[in-house]
Amino acid sequence: MQKPSLLAVFLTVVIDLLGFGIVLPLLALYGDEYQASELTIGLLFSSFSAMQFVTAPIWGRLSDRYGRRRVILFGLFGSVLSYLLFAAAPSMSAPLFWLFASRTTAGIFGGTLSSAQAYIADVTTPEERGRGMALIGVAFGIGFTLGPAIGGLGWKLDPSAPGLIAAVFSAFAFLFAWFKLVEPERAQEHRANKWFDIDALKSALRTPGVGAILAMAFVTVGVFALFESSLSLLGKKQYGWDPDDVGWLFSYIGFCSMISQGVIVRRLLKKVGELPLLLVGPVLLAIGMVLIGTLPSATMLWVIAPLPVLGLGMIMPSLGSLLSRRTEASQQGGVLGVNQSLQSLSRIVGPVLGLSLFASGAGLPFLAGAGLMVIPLVLGFRLKGVRVEDRY
């Protein structure tokens, strides 16, 4: 019998995120092509996260009760449907409506990542947890290295091609998970007895430091969502880029993310631990946002872009590790689902805020994001003073 492995869940997430990487950089450009306002484009980005905000805790709890593998498979199946809708949008009579439909469908079925995080928590020790969580960041890096370039090249062939290619990747991820992903033993032993055990979650949230961890993740993810959603329009409206140009920039950002989390952050986590990275990461992210908001040329954008990516890479795996280490085994899926839900809420706020500010000035979203990073920096100093024993 096969044993659960980090490699299997990692490859599953990588293949799925290739599709995500193909679609995401194109959303703002497609929306602008269909004459949507900046606010409407922000809502288009946020529609995925709005649905995840509602469904992520449910998927997390279901993964506790029925197993990580089933929820991951269900999420991958939903991804295929959403990308097919995205592919159909350019040929439909109301393309903007179908773009919204595709992102809403993706959000409803978006239980893959939180369940993958719970899977990693199941098969790693507390000491290995941070490096295990960093694999999700590496998966994002690979997805955003190859995905946007594929999407940009596909767009040159036909506007429907990026969605069809993304659907094929997610279908392949579904088949790979069906044959290779094994349910972890710990998830089978600790399935929850209730649909949504609110008492257990309240107990976890009372643990010292957990509230600060959730707040830091909320602000950081919101700022980076602001960064991602504003970057495409910055390239198009300030530098005259087409989807192919934007795709290459996002591929470069994905490559930087892969290197930062796969090489730099994983080594730093082993040497210095999570807390020091939570103090350096917000500073790097803020500096990068300020420079992008005031940069004088497109060339400088390529030089500066790795800074916020490295900052994010230091923050998120560290927070994921600390959160899972302070949560009981039977509550892992539920608490990680709440964390995913809060991050989805921040992904609603981030693009809407960023693209609303963009209408008044291309640099404003990035300067506002830099200012918001003061919050996780302050919380990181407070978290440094919290000393609790691992609960799992």
Short mmCIF file of C-alpha atoms in Angstrom, two decimals:
data_model
loop_
_atom_site.label_atom_id
_atom_site.label_comp_id
_atom_site.label_asym_id
_atom_site.label_seq_id
_atom_site.Cartn_x
_atom_site.Cartn_y
_atom_site.Cartn_z
CA MET A 1 0.00 0.00 0.00
CA GLN A 2 1.19 3.50 -0.81
CA LYS A 3 2.06 5.82 2.07
CA PRO A 4 0.98 9.46 2.31
CA SER A 5 3.74 11.72 1.04
CA LEU A 6 4.50 15.41 0.76
CA LEU A 7 5.59 14.82 -2.83
CA ALA A 8 2.16 13.58 -3.91
CA VAL A 9 0.21 16.49 -2.41
CA PHE A 10 2.86 18.93 -3.66
CA LEU A 11 2.60 17.71 -7.26
CA THR A 12 -1.21 17.77 -7.06
CA VAL A 13 -1.21 21.41 -5.97
CA VAL A 14 1.47 22.36 -8.52
CA ILE A 15 -0.53 21.00 -11.45
CA ASP A 16 -3.72 22.69 -10.26
CA LEU A 17 -1.96 26.02 -9.67
CA LEU A 18 -0.61 26.00 -13.22
CA GLY A 19 -4.21 26.60 -14.26
CA PHE A 20 -4.64 29.30 -11.61
CA GLY A 21 -1.45 30.98 -12.83
CA ILE A 22 -2.72 30.97 -16.42
CA VAL A 23 -5.98 32.74 -15.55
CA LEU A 24 -5.19 35.23 -12.77
CA PRO A 25 -2.96 37.73 -14.66
CA LEU A 26 -5.53 37.88 -17.47
CA LEU A 27 -8.54 38.83 -15.33
CA ALA A 28 -7.84 42.57 -15.19
CA LEU A 29 -6.92 42.70 -18.88
CA TYR A 30 -10.03 40.78 -19.99
CA GLY A 31 -12.19 42.98 -17.76
CA ASP A 32 -10.67 46.13 -19.22
CA GLU A 33 -11.13 44.72 -22.73
CA TYR A 34 -14.85 44.36 -22.00
CA GLN A 35 -14.95 48.01 -20.80
CA ALA A 36 -15.42 47.24 -17.11
CA SER A 37 -14.57 49.98 -14.59
CA GLU A 38 -11.66 49.59 -12.15
CA LEU A 39 -14.17 48.88 -9.37
CA THR A 40 -15.89 46.18 -11.44
CA ILE A 41 -12.53 44.57 -12.19
CA GLY A 42 -11.79 44.62 -8.47
CA LEU A 43 -15.11 42.87 -7.83
CA LEU A 44 -14.21 40.32 -10.53
CA PHE A 45 -11.02 39.48 -8.64
CA SER A 46 -12.95 39.42 -5.37
CA SER A 47 -15.79 37.13 -6.54
CA PHE A 48 -13.54 34.06 -6.18
CA SER A 49 -12.55 35.03 -2.66
CA ALA A 50 -16.10 35.95 -1.64
CA MET A 51 -17.21 32.40 -2.36
CA GLN A 52 -14.16 30.97 -0.61
CA PHE A 53 -14.92 33.10 2.43
CA VAL A 54 -18.25 31.29 2.73
CA THR A 55 -17.12 27.77 1.82
CA ALA A 56 -13.54 27.40 3.11
CA PRO A 57 -14.44 26.57 6.76
CA ILE A 58 -16.99 24.03 5.51
CA TRP A 59 -14.42 22.33 3.28
CA GLY A 60 -11.92 22.33 6.12
CA ARG A 61 -14.39 20.69 8.46
CA LEU A 62 -15.45 18.19 5.80
CA SER A 63 -11.81 17.26 5.31
CA ASP A 64 -11.58 16.56 9.06
CA ARG A 65 -14.66 14.37 8.91
CA TYR A 66 -14.43 12.62 5.54
CA GLY A 67 -10.75 12.94 4.68
CA ARG A 68 -8.35 15.31 2.93
CA ARG A 69 -8.21 13.33 -0.31
CA ARG A 70 -11.94 13.50 -1.05
CA VAL A 71 -12.11 17.26 -0.56
CA ILE A 72 -9.02 17.83 -2.70
CA LEU A 73 -10.53 15.74 -5.50
CA PHE A 74 -13.83 17.61 -5.28
CA GLY A 75 -12.01 20.95 -5.45
CA LEU A 76 -10.05 19.89 -8.53
CA PHE A 77 -13.24 18.82 -10.29
CA GLY A 78 -14.72 22.26 -9.60
CA SER A 79 -11.59 23.91 -10.98
CA VAL A 80 -12.10 22.12 -14.31
CA LEU A 81 -15.67 23.46 -14.53
CA SER A 82 -14.61 27.01 -13.68
CA TYR A 83 -11.88 27.12 -16.33
CA LEU A 84 -14.27 25.80 -18.99
CA LEU A 85 -16.58 28.72 -18.17
CA PHE A 86 -13.60 31.09 -18.41
CA ALA A 87 -12.78 29.67 -21.84
CA ALA A 88 -16.37 30.11 -23.01
CA ALA A 89 -16.64 33.75 -21.85
CA PRO A 90 -15.03 35.49 -24.89
CA SER A 91 -17.48 33.83 -27.30
CA MET A 92 -20.62 34.49 -25.24
CA SER A 93 -23.00 37.44 -25.68
CA ALA A 94 -22.30 38.72 -22.14
CA PRO A 95 -18.59 37.91 -21.62
CA LEU A 96 -18.25 39.87 -18.36
CA PHE A 97 -21.12 37.87 -16.82
CA TRP A 98 -19.41 34.59 -17.73
CA LEU A 99 -16.11 35.80 -16.32
CA PHE A 100 -17.89 36.42 -13.03
CA ALA A 101 -19.57 33.01 -13.29
CA SER A 102 -16.23 31.28 -13.80
CA ARG A 103 -14.57 32.94 -10.79
CA THR A 104 -17.62 32.34 -8.58
CA THR A 105 -17.63 28.64 -9.49
CA ALA A 106 -13.90 28.41 -8.76
CA GLY A 107 -14.45 30.00 -5.35
CA ILE A 108 -17.31 27.66 -4.39
CA PHE A 109 -15.19 24.59 -5.13
CA GLY A 110 -11.99 26.12 -3.78
CA GLY A 111 -11.30 23.70 -0.95
CA THR A 112 -8.09 22.34 -2.43
CA LEU A 113 -5.48 24.56 -0.76
CA SER A 114 -6.80 24.52 2.81
CA SER A 115 -7.15 20.73 2.62
CA ALA A 116 -3.63 20.45 1.19
CA GLN A 117 -2.33 22.51 4.13
CA ALA A 118 -4.15 20.20 6.54
CA TYR A 119 -2.68 17.21 4.68
CA ILE A 120 0.82 18.62 5.19
CA ALA A 121 0.08 19.21 8.88
CA ASP A 122 -1.03 15.57 9.15
CA VAL A 123 2.19 14.10 7.78
CA THR A 124 4.82 16.40 9.33
CA THR A 125 6.20 16.84 12.84
CA PRO A 126 6.02 20.27 14.54
CA GLU A 127 9.71 20.79 13.78
CA GLU A 128 9.17 20.08 10.08
CA ARG A 129 5.90 21.99 9.80
CA GLY A 130 7.29 25.32 8.59
CA ARG A 131 9.32 23.71 5.81
CA GLY A 132 6.32 21.59 4.85
CA MET A 133 4.04 24.64 4.63
CA ALA A 134 6.65 26.37 2.48
CA LEU A 135 5.96 23.70 -0.17
CA ILE A 136 2.61 25.41 -0.83
CA GLY A 137 4.57 28.58 -1.57
CA VAL A 138 6.87 26.64 -3.88
CA ALA A 139 3.81 25.24 -5.67
CA PHE A 140 2.50 28.77 -6.13
CA GLY A 141 5.92 29.77 -7.44
CA ILE A 142 5.96 27.01 -10.05
CA GLY A 143 2.36 27.70 -11.02
CA PHE A 144 3.08 31.40 -11.44
CA THR A 145 6.36 30.79 -13.25
CA LEU A 146 4.89 28.64 -16.01
CA GLY A 147 1.18 29.51 -15.88
CA PRO A 148 1.20 33.22 -16.88
CA ALA A 149 3.62 32.62 -19.75
CA ILE A 150 1.39 29.79 -21.02
CA GLY A 151 -1.65 32.03 -20.65
CA GLY A 152 -0.03 34.90 -22.54
CA LEU A 153 1.06 32.64 -25.38
CA GLY A 154 -2.36 30.98 -25.44
CA TRP A 155 -4.05 34.37 -25.71
CA LYS A 156 -2.11 34.99 -28.96
CA LEU A 157 -3.68 31.84 -30.42
CA ASP A 158 -7.26 32.51 -29.30
CA PRO A 159 -8.94 34.33 -26.36
CA SER A 160 -10.50 31.02 -25.28
CA ALA A 161 -7.22 29.10 -25.29
CA PRO A 162 -5.96 30.12 -21.79
CA GLY A 163 -9.13 28.80 -20.13
CA LEU A 164 -9.04 25.53 -22.07
CA ILE A 165 -5.39 24.97 -21.21
CA ALA A 166 -6.07 25.68 -17.54
CA ALA A 167 -8.97 23.19 -17.58
CA VAL A 168 -6.66 20.51 -19.00
CA PHE A 169 -4.11 21.10 -16.21
CA SER A 170 -6.74 20.81 -13.49
CA ALA A 171 -8.18 17.68 -15.11
CA PHE A 172 -4.71 16.15 -15.09
CA ALA A 173 -4.30 17.16 -11.43
CA PHE A 174 -7.59 15.39 -10.65
CA LEU A 175 -6.39 12.19 -12.31
CA PHE A 176 -3.00 12.39 -10.61
CA ALA A 177 -4.62 12.85 -7.19
CA TRP A 178 -7.09 10.04 -7.86
CA PHE A 179 -4.28 7.52 -8.46
CA LYS A 180 -1.42 8.88 -6.33
CA LEU A 181 -2.82 10.83 -3.37
CA VAL A 182 -3.25 8.64 -0.29
CA GLU A 183 -5.38 9.63 2.70
CA PRO A 184 -3.06 10.42 5.66
CA GLU A 185 -3.48 8.15 8.67
CA ARG A 186 -3.87 10.99 11.16
CA ALA A 187 -6.84 12.42 9.31
CA GLN A 188 -8.52 9.01 9.47
CA GLU A 189 -7.93 8.77 13.22
CA HIS A 190 -9.09 12.28 14.11
CA ARG A 191 -12.19 12.90 12.07
CA ALA A 192 -14.53 15.37 13.71
CA ASN A 193 -17.88 14.22 15.08
CA LYS A 194 -19.65 17.50 14.29
CA TRP A 195 -20.32 19.35 11.05
CA PHE A 196 -18.72 22.54 12.39
CA ASP A 197 -17.31 22.29 15.93
CA ILE A 198 -17.47 25.93 16.95
CA ASP A 199 -16.49 25.16 20.56
CA ALA A 200 -13.27 23.50 19.45
CA LEU A 201 -12.46 26.46 17.21
CA LYS A 202 -13.13 28.95 20.01
CA SER A 203 -10.77 26.94 22.22
CA ALA A 204 -8.05 27.13 19.57
CA LEU A 205 -8.55 30.87 19.11
CA ARG A 206 -8.07 31.41 22.86
CA THR A 207 -4.56 30.02 22.56
CA PRO A 208 -2.01 32.84 23.05
CA GLY A 209 -0.79 34.24 19.75
CA VAL A 210 -3.40 32.65 17.48
CA GLY A 211 -5.40 35.87 17.10
CA ALA A 212 -2.26 37.78 16.14
CA ILE A 213 -1.32 35.09 13.60
CA LEU A 214 -4.72 35.29 11.93
CA ALA A 215 -4.62 39.11 11.85
CA MET A 216 -1.12 39.14 10.33
CA ALA A 217 -2.18 36.70 7.62
CA PHE A 218 -5.32 38.76 6.91
CA VAL A 219 -3.44 42.01 6.31
CA THR A 220 -0.51 40.44 4.43
CA VAL A 221 -2.68 38.48 2.01
CA GLY A 222 -4.89 41.52 1.42
CA VAL A 223 -1.89 43.69 0.56
CA PHE A 224 -0.47 41.08 -1.80
CA ALA A 225 -3.89 40.64 -3.47
CA LEU A 226 -3.88 44.42 -3.97
CA PHE A 227 -0.42 44.09 -5.52
CA GLU A 228 -1.42 41.27 -7.90
CA SER A 229 -4.67 42.85 -9.07
CA SER A 230 -3.15 46.30 -9.69
CA LEU A 231 -0.01 45.09 -11.44
CA SER A 232 -1.70 43.98 -14.67
CA LEU A 233 -3.42 47.34 -15.15
CA LEU A 234 -0.20 49.16 -14.26
CA GLY A 235 1.57 47.33 -17.08
CA LYS A 236 -1.22 47.90 -19.60
CA LYS A 237 -2.14 51.52 -18.88
CA GLN A 238 1.23 52.96 -17.90
CA TYR A 239 3.55 50.95 -20.14
CA GLY A 240 1.23 49.77 -22.94
CA TRP A 241 1.75 46.04 -22.30
CA ASP A 242 -0.48 43.34 -23.80
CA PRO A 243 -1.45 40.03 -22.06
CA ASP A 244 1.73 38.38 -23.32
CA ASP A 245 3.94 41.05 -21.71
CA VAL A 246 1.98 40.86 -18.45
CA GLY A 247 2.22 37.07 -18.55
CA TRP A 248 6.01 37.20 -18.70
CA LEU A 249 6.14 39.61 -15.74
CA PHE A 250 3.94 37.33 -13.65
CA SER A 251 6.06 34.35 -14.70
CA TYR A 252 9.12 36.21 -13.47
CA ILE A 253 7.35 36.95 -10.17
CA GLY A 254 6.40 33.28 -9.89
CA PHE A 255 10.00 32.24 -10.49
CA CYS A 256 11.14 34.65 -7.75
CA SER A 257 8.52 33.15 -5.43
CA MET A 258 9.69 29.63 -6.19
CA ILE A 259 13.32 30.52 -5.43
CA SER A 260 12.50 32.55 -2.31
CA GLN A 261 10.27 29.91 -0.70
CA GLY A 262 11.86 26.80 -2.17
CA VAL A 263 15.46 27.76 -1.42
CA ILE A 264 15.88 30.88 0.71
CA VAL A 265 12.93 30.69 3.12
CA ARG A 266 13.09 26.92 3.70
CA ARG A 267 16.76 27.25 4.71
CA LEU A 268 16.11 30.29 6.88
CA LEU A 269 13.23 28.55 8.66
CA LYS A 270 15.55 25.71 9.59
CA LYS A 271 18.31 28.03 10.80
CA VAL A 272 16.50 30.91 12.52
CA GLY A 273 12.87 29.76 12.91
CA GLU A 274 9.60 31.49 12.15
CA LEU A 275 9.62 34.56 14.41
CA PRO A 276 12.65 36.42 12.96
CA LEU A 277 11.20 36.03 9.46
CA LEU A 278 7.96 37.63 10.66
CA LEU A 279 9.91 40.79 11.45
CA VAL A 280 11.94 40.99 8.23
CA GLY A 281 9.18 39.94 5.80
CA PRO A 282 6.81 42.91 6.34
CA VAL A 283 9.69 45.37 5.90
CA LEU A 284 10.75 43.85 2.58
CA LEU A 285 7.17 43.73 1.31
CA ALA A 286 6.56 47.37 2.28
CA ILE A 287 9.81 48.61 0.69
CA GLY A 288 8.98 46.81 -2.54
CA MET A 289 5.49 48.32 -2.66
CA VAL A 290 6.81 51.86 -2.08
CA LEU A 291 9.37 51.49 -4.86
CA ILE A 292 6.81 50.09 -7.31
CA GLY A 293 4.45 52.95 -6.47
CA THR A 294 7.13 55.50 -7.30
CA LEU A 295 9.23 53.68 -9.90
CA PRO A 296 10.28 55.70 -12.94
CA SER A 297 10.28 53.00 -15.63
CA ALA A 298 9.10 49.56 -16.69
CA THR A 299 12.68 48.29 -16.46
CA MET A 300 12.83 49.14 -12.75
CA LEU A 301 9.63 47.16 -12.22
CA TRP A 302 11.51 43.97 -13.10
CA VAL A 303 14.27 44.87 -10.63
CA ILE A 304 11.95 45.73 -7.74
CA ALA A 305 9.26 43.04 -8.10
CA PRO A 306 11.19 40.31 -6.21
CA LEU A 307 11.16 42.34 -2.96
CA PRO A 308 7.46 42.03 -2.09
CA VAL A 309 7.55 38.40 -3.26
CA LEU A 310 10.40 37.56 -0.86
CA GLY A 311 8.62 39.43 1.93
CA LEU A 312 5.46 37.41 1.40
CA GLY A 313 7.53 34.22 1.22
CA MET A 314 8.97 34.89 4.66
CA ILE A 315 5.63 35.69 6.26
CA MET A 316 3.08 33.14 5.09
CA PRO A 317 4.88 29.78 5.69
CA SER A 318 5.96 31.05 9.10
CA LEU A 319 2.40 31.96 10.03
CA GLY A 320 1.05 28.65 8.72
CA SER A 321 3.60 26.73 10.76
CA LEU A 322 2.93 28.64 13.98
CA LEU A 323 -0.83 28.31 13.55
CA SER A 324 -0.80 24.55 13.00
CA ARG A 325 1.60 24.00 15.92
CA ARG A 326 -0.83 25.75 18.26
CA THR A 327 -3.87 23.77 17.13
CA GLU A 328 -5.03 20.34 18.34
CA ALA A 329 -4.82 17.52 15.79
CA SER A 330 -8.60 17.05 15.59
CA GLN A 331 -9.08 20.78 14.87
CA GLN A 332 -6.42 21.18 12.15
CA GLY A 333 -8.79 21.26 9.19
CA GLY A 334 -11.30 23.53 10.90
CA VAL A 335 -8.79 26.12 12.13
CA LEU A 336 -6.86 26.14 8.86
CA GLY A 337 -10.22 26.52 7.13
CA VAL A 338 -11.01 29.57 9.26
CA ASN A 339 -7.58 30.96 8.38
CA GLN A 340 -8.27 30.33 4.70
CA SER A 341 -11.67 31.97 5.03
CA LEU A 342 -10.20 35.10 6.62
CA GLN A 343 -7.58 35.23 3.89
CA SER A 344 -10.38 34.96 1.33
CA LEU A 345 -12.05 37.95 2.98
CA SER A 346 -8.82 39.90 2.70
CA ARG A 347 -8.62 38.95 -0.98
CA ILE A 348 -12.04 40.52 -1.37
CA VAL A 349 -10.97 43.78 0.26
CA GLY A 350 -7.49 43.99 -1.33
CA PRO A 351 -8.41 44.12 -5.05
CA VAL A 352 -11.44 46.34 -4.49
CA LEU A 353 -9.35 48.80 -2.46
CA GLY A 354 -6.39 48.66 -4.84
CA LEU A 355 -8.29 49.05 -8.10
CA SER A 356 -10.52 51.78 -6.64
CA LEU A 357 -7.36 53.72 -5.74
CA PHE A 358 -5.90 52.95 -9.18
CA ALA A 359 -8.62 55.10 -10.76
CA SER A 360 -7.10 58.11 -8.94
CA GLY A 361 -3.44 57.28 -9.58
CA ALA A 362 -1.48 54.26 -10.77
CA GLY A 363 0.94 54.39 -7.79
CA LEU A 364 -1.65 54.85 -5.03
CA PRO A 365 -2.55 51.16 -4.53
CA PHE A 366 1.08 50.23 -3.92
CA LEU A 367 1.73 53.11 -1.49
CA ALA A 368 -1.43 52.25 0.45
CA GLY A 369 -0.35 48.60 0.64
CA ALA A 370 3.05 49.62 2.01
CA GLY A 371 1.40 51.63 4.76
CA LEU A 372 -0.82 48.71 5.78
CA MET A 373 2.23 46.47 6.32
CA VAL A 374 2.94 48.38 9.53
CA ILE A 375 0.17 46.29 11.13
CA PRO A 376 1.77 42.83 10.68
CA LEU A 377 5.16 44.28 11.63
CA VAL A 378 3.80 45.50 14.99
CA LEU A 379 1.95 42.21 15.54
CA GLY A 380 5.15 40.32 14.74
CA PHE A 381 6.97 42.12 17.57
CA ARG A 382 4.08 41.30 19.92
CA LEU A 383 4.05 37.66 18.82
CA LYS A 384 7.76 37.41 19.56
CA GLY A 385 6.93 37.83 23.25
CA VAL A 386 4.38 34.99 23.27
CA ARG A 387 5.74 31.68 24.54
CA VAL A 388 3.48 28.61 24.29
CA GLU A 389 4.18 24.90 23.95
CA ASP A 390 3.31 23.10 20.73
CA ARG A 391 -0.17 21.58 21.00
CA TYR A 392 0.48 19.23 18.10
#
